[in-house]
Coordinates of N, CA, C and O and ligand atoms in Angstrom, one line a residue:
A1462 N -54.4 -29.6 15.8 CA -53.9 -28.2 15.7 C -53.0 -28.1 14.5 O -52.2 -29.0 14.2
E1463 N -53.0 -27.0 13.9 CA -52.2 -26.7 12.7 C -50.8 -26.4 13.1 O -50.5 -25.6 14.0
E1464 N -49.8 -27.0 12.5 CA -48.4 -26.8 12.8 C -47.9 -25.7 11.8 O -48.0 -25.9 10.6
T1465 N -47.2 -24.7 12.3 CA -46.6 -23.8 11.4 C -45.1 -24.1 11.3 O -44.5 -24.5 12.3
V1466 N -44.6 -23.9 10.1 CA -43.2 -24.2 9.9 C -42.4 -22.9 10.2 O -42.7 -21.8 9.7
E1467 N -41.3 -23.0 11.0 CA -40.5 -21.9 11.2 C -39.6 -21.5 10.0 O -38.9 -22.4 9.5
L1468 N -39.8 -20.3 9.5 CA -39.1 -20.0 8.2 C -38.0 -19.0 8.4 O -37.3 -18.7 7.5
R1469 N -37.8 -18.6 9.6 CA -36.6 -17.7 9.8 C -35.3 -18.5 9.6 O -35.3 -19.7 9.9
P1470 N -34.2 -17.8 9.3 CA -32.9 -18.5 9.2 C -32.6 -19.0 10.6 O -32.9 -18.4 11.6
L1471 N -32.0 -20.2 10.7 CA -31.7 -20.9 11.9 C -30.3 -21.2 12.1 O -29.5 -21.3 11.1
T1472 N -29.8 -21.3 13.3 CA -28.5 -21.9 13.6 C -28.7 -23.0 14.6 O -29.7 -23.1 15.2
V1473 N -27.6 -23.8 14.8 CA -27.7 -24.9 15.7 C -26.7 -24.6 16.8 O -25.5 -24.3 16.6
A1474 N -27.2 -24.8 18.1 CA -26.3 -24.7 19.2 C -26.3 -26.1 19.9 O -27.3 -26.8 19.8
L1475 N -25.2 -26.4 20.5 CA -25.2 -27.6 21.4 C -24.8 -27.1 22.8 O -23.8 -26.4 22.9
I1476 N -25.5 -27.6 23.8 CA -25.0 -27.5 25.1 C -24.2 -28.7 25.4 O -24.8 -29.9 25.3
K1477 N -22.9 -28.6 25.6 CA -22.0 -29.7 25.6 C -22.1 -30.5 26.8 O -22.7 -30.1 27.8
P1478 N -21.6 -31.8 26.8 CA -21.8 -32.7 27.9 C -21.4 -32.2 29.3 O -22.2 -32.4 30.3
D1479 N -20.3 -31.5 29.4 CA -19.9 -31.0 30.8 C -20.9 -30.0 31.3 O -21.3 -30.0 32.5
A1480 N -21.5 -29.1 30.5 CA -22.4 -28.1 30.9 C -23.8 -28.8 31.3 O -24.4 -28.4 32.3
V1481 N -24.2 -29.8 30.5 CA -25.4 -30.5 30.9 C -25.2 -31.3 32.2 O -26.0 -31.2 33.1
A1482 N -24.0 -32.0 32.3 CA -23.8 -32.8 33.6 C -23.7 -31.9 34.8 O -24.1 -32.2 35.9
D1483 N -23.1 -30.6 34.6 CA -23.0 -29.7 35.7 C -24.3 -29.0 36.0 O -24.3 -28.0 36.8
G1484 N -25.4 -29.3 35.3 CA -26.7 -28.7 35.6 C -26.8 -27.2 35.1 O -27.6 -26.5 35.7
K1485 N -26.0 -26.9 34.1 CA -26.0 -25.5 33.6 C -27.1 -25.2 32.5 O -27.3 -24.0 32.1
A1486 N -27.7 -26.3 32.0 CA -28.6 -26.1 30.8 C -29.7 -25.1 31.1 O -30.0 -24.2 30.2
D1487 N -30.4 -25.2 32.2 CA -31.5 -24.3 32.5 C -31.1 -22.9 32.6 O -31.8 -22.0 32.1
D1488 N -29.9 -22.6 33.2 CA -29.4 -21.3 33.3 C -29.0 -20.7 32.0 O -29.3 -19.5 31.7
I1489 N -28.5 -21.5 31.1 CA -28.1 -21.1 29.8 C -29.4 -20.8 29.0 O -29.5 -19.7 28.4
L1490 N -30.4 -21.7 29.0 CA -31.6 -21.5 28.3 C -32.4 -20.2 28.8 O -32.9 -19.5 28.0
A1491 N -32.3 -19.9 30.1 CA -32.9 -18.8 30.7 C -32.4 -17.5 30.2 O -33.0 -16.4 30.2
K1492 N -31.1 -17.5 29.7 CA -30.5 -16.2 29.2 C -30.8 -15.9 27.8 O -30.6 -14.8 27.4
L1493 N -31.2 -16.9 27.0 CA -31.3 -16.7 25.6 C -32.3 -15.6 25.2 O -32.1 -14.9 24.2
D1494 N -33.4 -15.6 25.8 CA -34.5 -14.6 25.5 C -33.9 -13.2 25.6 O -34.1 -12.4 24.7
D1495 N -33.1 -12.9 26.7 CA -32.5 -11.6 26.8 C -31.4 -11.3 25.8 O -31.1 -10.1 25.5
C1496 N -30.9 -12.4 25.2 CA -29.9 -12.2 24.2 C -30.5 -12.0 22.8 O -29.8 -11.9 21.8
G1497 N -31.8 -12.0 22.7 CA -32.5 -11.7 21.4 C -32.6 -13.0 20.6 O -32.8 -13.0 19.4
I1498 N -32.6 -14.2 21.3 CA -32.7 -15.5 20.6 C -33.9 -16.2 21.0 O -34.3 -16.3 22.2
D1499 N -34.6 -16.8 20.0 CA -35.8 -17.7 20.2 C -35.3 -19.1 20.0 O -34.6 -19.4 19.0
V1500 N -35.6 -20.0 21.0 CA -35.4 -21.4 20.8 C -36.6 -22.0 20.1 O -37.7 -22.0 20.6
V1501 N -36.4 -22.6 18.9 CA -37.5 -23.1 18.1 C -37.4 -24.6 18.0 O -38.3 -25.3 17.5
G1502 N -36.4 -25.2 18.5 CA -36.2 -26.7 18.6 C -35.3 -27.1 19.7 O -34.3 -26.3 19.9
K1503 N -35.6 -28.2 20.4 CA -34.7 -28.6 21.5 C -34.8 -30.1 21.7 O -35.9 -30.6 21.8
I1504 N -33.7 -30.8 21.6 CA -33.7 -32.2 21.9 C -32.4 -32.6 22.7 O -31.4 -31.9 22.6
E1505 N -32.6 -33.6 23.6 CA -31.5 -34.1 24.3 C -31.1 -35.4 23.7 O -31.9 -36.2 23.3
T1506 N -29.8 -35.6 23.5 CA -29.3 -36.8 22.9 C -27.9 -37.1 23.3 O -27.3 -36.2 24.0
T1507 N -27.4 -38.3 23.0 CA -26.0 -38.5 23.3 C -25.3 -38.9 22.0 O -25.8 -39.8 21.3
L1508 N -24.2 -38.2 21.7 CA -23.6 -38.5 20.4 C -22.8 -39.8 20.5 O -22.1 -40.1 21.5
S1509 N -22.9 -40.7 19.4 CA -22.0 -41.8 19.3 C -20.7 -41.3 18.8 O -20.6 -40.2 18.4
R1510 N -19.6 -42.1 18.9 CA -18.3 -41.7 18.4 C -18.4 -41.4 17.0 O -17.8 -40.4 16.5
E1511 N -19.1 -42.2 16.2 CA -19.2 -42.0 14.8 C -19.9 -40.6 14.5 O -19.4 -39.9 13.6
D1512 N -21.0 -40.3 15.2 CA -21.7 -39.0 15.1 C -20.7 -37.9 15.3 O -20.7 -36.9 14.6
A1513 N -20.0 -38.0 16.4 CA -19.1 -36.9 16.8 C -18.0 -36.7 15.8 O -17.6 -35.6 15.5
Q1514 N -17.5 -37.8 15.3 CA -16.4 -37.7 14.3 C -16.9 -37.1 13.0 O -16.2 -36.3 12.3
T1515 N -18.2 -37.4 12.6 CA -18.8 -36.7 11.4 C -19.0 -35.3 11.7 O -18.7 -34.4 10.9
F1516 N -19.5 -35.0 12.9 CA -19.9 -33.6 13.2 C -18.6 -32.7 13.2 O -18.7 -31.6 12.7
Y1517 N -17.5 -33.2 13.7 CA -16.3 -32.4 13.8 C -15.2 -32.9 12.7 O -14.0 -32.8 13.0
S1518 N -15.7 -33.4 11.6 CA -14.8 -34.0 10.6 C -13.7 -33.0 10.1 O -12.6 -33.4 9.7
Q1519 N -14.0 -31.7 10.2 CA -13.0 -30.7 9.8 C -11.8 -30.7 10.7 O -10.8 -30.2 10.3
H1520 N -11.9 -31.3 11.9 CA -10.8 -31.3 12.8 C -10.1 -32.7 12.8 O -9.1 -32.9 13.6
Q1521 N -10.5 -33.6 11.9 CA -9.8 -34.9 11.9 C -8.4 -34.7 11.5 O -8.0 -33.9 10.7
G1522 N -7.5 -35.4 12.2 CA -6.1 -35.3 12.0 C -5.4 -34.3 12.9 O -4.2 -34.2 12.9
T1523 N -6.1 -33.5 13.7 CA -5.5 -32.5 14.6 C -5.1 -33.3 15.9 O -5.6 -34.4 16.2
D1524 N -4.2 -32.6 16.6 CA -3.7 -33.3 17.8 C -4.7 -33.3 18.9 O -4.6 -34.0 19.9
F1525 N -5.8 -32.5 18.8 CA -6.9 -32.5 19.8 C -8.1 -33.3 19.4 O -9.1 -33.4 20.2
F1526 N -8.1 -34.0 18.3 CA -9.3 -34.7 17.8 C -9.8 -35.7 18.7 O -11.0 -35.7 19.1
L1527 N -8.9 -36.6 19.2 CA -9.4 -37.7 20.1 C -10.0 -37.1 21.4 O -11.0 -37.6 21.8
Q1528 N -9.3 -36.1 21.9 CA -9.7 -35.5 23.1 C -11.1 -34.8 22.9 O -12.0 -34.9 23.8
L1529 N -11.3 -34.2 21.7 CA -12.6 -33.6 21.4 C -13.7 -34.6 21.3 O -14.8 -34.4 21.8
I1530 N -13.4 -35.8 20.6 CA -14.4 -36.8 20.5 C -14.7 -37.4 21.9 O -15.9 -37.7 22.2
D1531 N -13.7 -37.6 22.7 CA -14.0 -38.1 24.1 C -14.9 -37.2 24.8 O -15.8 -37.6 25.5
Y1532 N -14.6 -35.9 24.7 CA -15.3 -34.8 25.4 C -16.8 -34.8 24.9 O -17.7 -34.9 25.7
M1533 N -17.0 -34.8 23.6 CA -18.3 -34.6 23.1 C -19.2 -35.9 23.2 O -20.4 -35.8 23.0
T1534 N -18.6 -37.0 23.5 CA -19.4 -38.3 23.7 C -19.5 -38.7 25.1 O -20.0 -39.7 25.5
S1535 N -19.0 -37.8 26.0 CA -18.9 -38.2 27.5 C -20.2 -38.2 28.2 O -20.3 -38.6 29.4
G1536 N -21.3 -37.7 27.6 CA -22.6 -37.7 28.2 C -23.6 -37.0 27.3 O -23.3 -36.6 26.2
P1537 N -24.9 -36.9 27.8 CA -25.9 -36.2 27.0 C -25.6 -34.8 26.7 O -24.9 -34.1 27.5
I1538 N -26.0 -34.4 25.5 CA -26.0 -33.0 25.1 C -27.4 -32.5 24.8 O -28.3 -33.3 24.7
I1539 N -27.5 -31.2 24.7 CA -28.8 -30.7 24.3 C -28.6 -29.9 23.0 O -27.7 -29.0 23.0
A1540 N -29.3 -30.3 21.9 CA -29.2 -29.6 20.7 C -30.4 -28.6 20.6 O -31.5 -28.9 20.9
L1541 N -30.0 -27.4 20.1 CA -31.0 -26.3 20.0 C -31.1 -25.8 18.6 O -30.0 -25.6 18.0
A1542 N -32.3 -25.5 18.1 CA -32.4 -24.8 16.8 C -32.8 -23.3 17.2 O -33.7 -23.2 18.0
L1543 N -32.0 -22.4 16.8 CA -32.1 -21.0 17.3 C -32.5 -20.0 16.1 O -31.9 -20.1 15.0
A1544 N -33.4 -19.1 16.4 CA -33.7 -18.0 15.5 C -33.5 -16.7 16.2 O -33.6 -16.6 17.4
A1545 N -33.2 -15.7 15.4 CA -33.0 -14.3 15.9 C -34.4 -13.7 16.1 O -35.3 -13.8 15.2
K1546 N -34.6 -13.0 17.2 CA -35.9 -12.3 17.4 C -36.0 -11.1 16.4 O -37.0 -10.8 15.9
K1547 N -34.8 -10.5 16.2 CA -34.8 -9.3 15.3 C -34.7 -9.7 13.9 O -33.8 -10.4 13.4
K1548 N -35.7 -9.2 13.1 CA -35.8 -9.5 11.7 C -34.5 -9.1 10.9 O -34.0 -8.0 11.2
G1549 N -34.0 -9.9 10.0 CA -32.9 -9.5 9.2 C -31.5 -9.7 9.9 O -30.5 -9.4 9.3
T1550 N -31.5 -10.3 11.1 CA -30.3 -10.6 11.7 C -29.7 -11.9 11.2 O -30.4 -12.8 11.0
D1551 N -28.4 -11.9 11.0 CA -27.6 -13.1 10.7 C -27.4 -13.9 12.0 O -26.5 -13.6 12.7
V1552 N -28.3 -14.9 12.2 CA -28.4 -15.6 13.5 C -27.1 -16.4 13.7 O -26.7 -16.6 14.8
V1553 N -26.5 -16.9 12.6 CA -25.3 -17.7 12.7 C -24.2 -16.9 13.3 O -23.6 -17.3 14.3
A1554 N -24.0 -15.7 12.8 CA -23.0 -14.7 13.3 C -23.4 -14.2 14.7 O -22.5 -14.1 15.6
Q1555 N -24.7 -13.9 14.9 CA -25.1 -13.4 16.2 C -24.8 -14.5 17.3 O -24.3 -14.1 18.4
W1556 N -25.1 -15.7 17.1 CA -24.9 -16.8 18.1 C -23.4 -17.0 18.3 O -23.0 -17.1 19.5
R1557 N -22.6 -16.9 17.3 CA -21.1 -17.1 17.4 C -20.6 -16.0 18.3 O -19.7 -16.2 19.1
T1558 N -21.1 -14.8 18.1 CA -20.7 -13.6 18.9 C -21.1 -13.8 20.4 O -20.3 -13.6 21.3
L1559 N -22.3 -14.3 20.6 CA -22.9 -14.5 21.9 C -22.1 -15.5 22.7 O -21.9 -15.3 23.9
I1560 N -21.7 -16.6 22.0 CA -20.9 -17.6 22.8 C -19.5 -17.2 23.1 O -19.0 -17.5 24.1
G1561 N -18.9 -16.4 22.2 CA -17.5 -15.9 22.4 C -16.4 -16.9 22.0 O -16.7 -17.9 21.4
P1562 N -15.2 -16.5 22.3 CA -14.0 -17.3 21.9 C -14.1 -18.7 22.4 O -14.6 -19.0 23.5
K1563 N -13.4 -19.7 21.6 CA -13.6 -21.1 22.0 C -12.7 -21.4 23.2 O -13.1 -22.4 23.9
D1564 N -11.7 -20.7 23.4 CA -10.8 -20.9 24.6 C -11.4 -20.2 25.8 O -11.5 -18.9 25.8
V1565 N -11.8 -20.9 26.8 CA -12.6 -20.3 27.9 C -11.7 -19.2 28.6 O -12.2 -18.1 29.1
T1566 N -10.4 -19.4 28.7 CA -9.5 -18.5 29.4 C -9.5 -17.1 28.6 O -9.6 -16.1 29.2
I1567 N -9.4 -17.3 27.3 CA -9.5 -16.1 26.4 C -10.8 -15.4 26.5 O -11.0 -14.2 26.5
A1568 N -11.9 -16.3 26.5 CA -13.3 -15.7 26.6 C -13.4 -14.9 27.8 O -14.0 -13.8 27.8
K1569 N -12.9 -15.4 29.0 CA -13.0 -14.6 30.2 C -12.2 -13.3 30.2 O -12.7 -12.3 30.7
E1570 N -11.1 -13.3 29.5 CA -10.3 -12.1 29.4 C -10.9 -11.1 28.4 O -11.0 -9.9 28.7
E1571 N -11.3 -11.6 27.2 CA -11.6 -10.7 26.1 C -13.1 -10.5 25.9 O -13.5 -9.5 25.3
A1572 N -13.9 -11.4 26.4 CA -15.4 -11.3 26.3 C -16.1 -11.8 27.5 O -16.8 -12.8 27.5
P1573 N -15.9 -11.2 28.7 CA -16.4 -11.7 29.9 C -17.9 -11.8 30.0 O -18.4 -12.6 30.8
E1574 N -18.6 -11.1 29.1 CA -20.1 -11.2 29.0 C -20.5 -12.4 28.2 O -21.7 -12.8 28.2
S1575 N -19.6 -13.0 27.5 CA -20.0 -14.1 26.6 C -20.4 -15.4 27.3 O -20.1 -15.5 28.5
L1576 N -21.2 -16.2 26.7 CA -21.7 -17.4 27.3 C -20.7 -18.4 27.7 O -20.7 -19.1 28.7
R1577 N -19.6 -18.5 26.8 CA -18.5 -19.4 27.2 C -17.7 -18.9 28.4 O -17.3 -19.7 29.2
A1578 N -17.6 -17.6 28.5 CA -16.9 -17.1 29.7 C -17.7 -17.4 30.9 O -17.2 -17.7 32.0
Q1579 N -19.1 -17.3 30.8 CA -19.9 -17.5 32.0 C -20.1 -19.0 32.3 O -20.2 -19.4 33.5
F1580 N -20.2 -19.9 31.3 CA -20.6 -21.3 31.5 C -19.5 -22.3 31.2 O -19.6 -23.5 31.5
G1581 N -18.3 -21.9 30.7 CA -17.3 -22.8 30.4 C -16.6 -23.3 31.6 O -16.8 -22.8 32.7
S1582 N -15.9 -24.4 31.5 CA -15.2 -25.1 32.6 C -14.1 -24.1 33.2 O -13.4 -23.4 32.5
K1583 N -14.0 -24.2 34.5 CA -13.0 -23.4 35.2 C -11.6 -23.9 35.0 O -10.6 -23.2 35.1
D1584 N -11.6 -25.3 34.8 CA -10.3 -26.0 34.8 C -9.7 -26.3 33.4 O -8.5 -26.4 33.2
E1585 N -10.6 -26.6 32.5 CA -10.2 -27.0 31.2 C -10.7 -26.0 30.1 O -11.9 -25.9 29.8
E1586 N -9.7 -25.3 29.5 CA -10.1 -24.2 28.7 C -10.9 -24.5 27.4 O -11.6 -23.7 26.9
F1587 N -10.8 -25.8 26.9 CA -11.5 -26.2 25.7 C -12.9 -26.8 26.1 O -13.6 -27.2 25.2
K1588 N -13.2 -27.0 27.4 CA -14.5 -27.4 27.7 C -15.4 -26.2 27.9 O -15.6 -25.6 28.9
N1589 N -15.9 -25.7 26.7 CA -16.4 -24.4 26.6 C -17.9 -24.3 26.6 O -18.5 -23.3 26.2
A1590 N -18.6 -25.4 27.0 CA -20.0 -25.5 27.3 C -21.0 -25.4 26.1 O -22.0 -25.9 26.1
L1591 N -20.5 -24.7 25.0 CA -21.5 -24.4 23.9 C -20.8 -24.5 22.5 O -19.7 -24.1 22.4
H1592 N -21.6 -25.0 21.6 CA -21.2 -25.0 20.2 C -22.1 -24.0 19.5 O -23.3 -23.8 19.8
G1593 N -21.6 -23.5 18.4 CA -22.4 -22.8 17.4 C -22.0 -23.1 16.0 O -20.8 -23.1 15.7
S1594 N -22.9 -23.3 15.1 CA -22.6 -23.5 13.7 C -21.7 -22.3 13.2 O -22.0 -21.2 13.6
D1595 N -20.7 -22.6 12.4 CA -19.8 -21.5 12.0 C -20.2 -20.9 10.7 O -19.7 -19.8 10.4
T1596 N -21.0 -21.5 9.9 CA -21.5 -20.9 8.6 C -23.0 -21.4 8.4 O -23.4 -22.3 9.0
S1597 N -23.7 -20.7 7.5 CA -25.1 -21.1 7.3 C -25.2 -22.5 6.6 O -26.1 -23.2 6.8
E1598 N -24.1 -22.8 5.8 CA -24.1 -24.2 5.2 C -24.0 -25.2 6.3 O -24.7 -26.2 6.3
H1599 N -23.1 -25.0 7.2 CA -23.0 -26.0 8.3 C -24.2 -26.0 9.2 O -24.6 -27.0 9.7
A1600 N -24.8 -24.8 9.4 CA -26.1 -24.7 10.2 C -27.1 -25.6 9.5 O -27.8 -26.4 10.2
A1601 N -27.3 -25.6 8.2 CA -28.3 -26.4 7.5 C -28.0 -27.9 7.7 O -28.9 -28.7 7.9
R1602 N -26.7 -28.2 7.6 CA -26.3 -29.6 7.7 C -26.6 -30.1 9.1 O -27.0 -31.2 9.3
E1603 N -26.3 -29.3 10.1 CA -26.5 -29.6 11.5 C -27.9 -29.7 11.9 O -28.4 -30.5 12.6
L1604 N -28.7 -28.8 11.3 CA -30.2 -28.8 11.5 C -30.8 -30.2 10.9 O -31.6 -30.8 11.6
A1605 N -30.3 -30.6 9.7 CA -30.7 -31.8 9.1 C -30.4 -33.0 10.0 O -31.1 -34.0 10.1
F1606 N -29.2 -32.9 10.6 CA -28.7 -34.0 11.5 C -29.5 -34.1 12.8 O -30.0 -35.2 13.1
F1607 N -29.8 -33.0 13.5 CA -30.4 -33.1 14.8 C -31.9 -33.0 14.7 O -32.6 -33.4 15.6
F1608 N -32.4 -32.3 13.6 CA -33.9 -32.1 13.5 C -34.3 -32.4 12.1 O -34.8 -31.6 11.4
P1609 N -34.2 -33.7 11.7 CA -34.5 -34.1 10.3 C -35.9 -33.8 9.8 O -36.0 -33.3 8.7
D1610 N -36.9 -34.0 10.7 CA -38.3 -33.8 10.2 C -38.5 -32.3 10.0 O -39.1 -31.9 9.0
F1611 N -38.1 -31.5 10.9 CA -38.1 -30.1 10.9 C -37.4 -29.5 9.6 O -38.0 -28.7 8.9
H1612 N -36.3 -30.1 9.4 CA -35.5 -29.6 8.2 C -36.3 -29.9 6.9 O -36.3 -29.1 6.0
K1613 N -36.8 -31.1 6.8 CA -37.6 -31.6 5.6 C -38.8 -30.6 5.4 O -39.0 -30.3 4.3
K1614 N -39.5 -30.3 6.5 CA -40.7 -29.4 6.3 C -40.3 -28.1 5.8 O -40.9 -27.5 5.0
R1615 N -39.1 -27.6 6.3 CA -38.6 -26.3 5.8 C -38.3 -26.3 4.4 O -38.6 -25.4 3.6
Q1616 N -37.6 -27.4 4.0 CA -37.2 -27.6 2.6 C -38.4 -27.5 1.7 O -38.4 -26.9 0.6
A1617 N -39.5 -28.3 2.1 CA -40.7 -28.4 1.3 C -41.4 -27.1 1.2 O -42.1 -26.8 0.2
T1618 N -41.2 -26.2 2.2 CA -42.0 -24.9 2.2 C -41.2 -23.8 1.4 O -41.8 -22.9 0.9
Q1619 N -39.9 -24.0 1.3 CA -39.0 -23.0 0.7 C -39.4 -22.9 -0.8 O -39.5 -23.9 -1.5
P1620 N -39.6 -21.7 -1.4 CA -39.8 -21.6 -2.8 C -38.6 -22.0 -3.6 O -37.5 -21.8 -3.2
K1621 N -38.9 -22.7 -4.7 CA -37.8 -23.1 -5.6 C -37.2 -21.9 -6.2 O -37.8 -21.1 -6.8
T1622 N -35.9 -21.8 -6.2 CA -35.2 -20.7 -6.8 C -34.4 -21.2 -8.0 O -34.0 -22.4 -8.0
T1623 N -34.3 -20.4 -9.0 CA -33.6 -20.8 -10.2 C -32.3 -20.0 -10.3 O -32.2 -18.8 -10.1
R1624 N -31.2 -20.7 -10.4 CA -29.9 -20.1 -10.6 C -29.7 -19.7 -12.0 O -29.9 -20.5 -12.9
V1625 N -29.3 -18.5 -12.3 CA -29.0 -18.0 -13.6 C -27.5 -18.1 -13.9 O -26.8 -17.7 -13.1
Ligands
RTP2064 P1 -17.5 -25.5 18.2 O1 -17.2 -26.1 16.8 O2 -17.6 -26.5 19.3 O3 -18.6 -24.5 18.2 O4 -16.2 -24.6 18.6 P2 -15.5 -23.5 17.7 O5 -16.0 -23.5 16.3 O6 -15.4 -22.2 18.4 O7 -14.0 -24.1 17.6 P3 -13.4 -25.2 16.7 O8 -12.1 -24.6 16.2 O9 -14.4 -25.7 15.7 O10 -13.0 -26.3 17.7 C1 -14.0 -27.3 18.0 C2 -13.9 -27.7 19.5 O11 -12.7 -28.4 19.7 C3 -12.2 -28.2 21.0 N1 -10.8 -27.8 20.8 N2 -9.8 -28.2 21.5 N3 -7.3 -28.8 22.7 C4 -7.4 -27.9 21.7 O12 -6.4 -27.4 21.2 C5 -8.7 -27.7 21.1 N4 -9.0 -26.8 20.1 C6 -10.3 -26.9 19.9 C7 -13.1 -27.1 21.6 O13 -14.0 -27.7 22.5 C8 -13.8 -26.5 20.4 O14 -15.0 -25.9 20.8
MG2065 MG1 -16.4 -25.2 15.1

């Protein structure tokens, strides 16, 4: 069978360890269609400490870094490559809006419909169930990390552009 390469802009979501362990992954996945999101890649994996440190390198040196690495390596995660159903949508921004604020308490107050408000931990405000790439550059980097073959095929299909 012929494989088609997904050429829409993509973002990367992670269903974080607590949400996977609490059996929320299927409920989260079931909502995405109604949110205007197509899942075009899905893998389950467990991050090593080194992977997690690289993934969150921008937070190295913060007082929550160790806690964040412990959290993100505490069990299996599900990585998703997401595309917007609606043409021309900035899927990186769309997904960040859908997940809502990173602090679950604030998400519940300010964005009760958001996925973090619905699926985040009741007890720990930073166990927010979901990640979303924050820029298209980071989305490309995260896509290459979690879906290397997929990323390579996209690169090969992309027309070469010349910078003037
Ligand atoms: P993410 O990278 O996971 O999508 O979350 P985000 O962009 O909304 O938030 P970011 O500032 O990048 O923080 C990354 C993750 O670190 C945890 N965190 N803990 N204890 C704390 O003060 C604290 N601050 C952030 C959260 O799990 C957050 O999602
Ligand atoms: Mg972030």
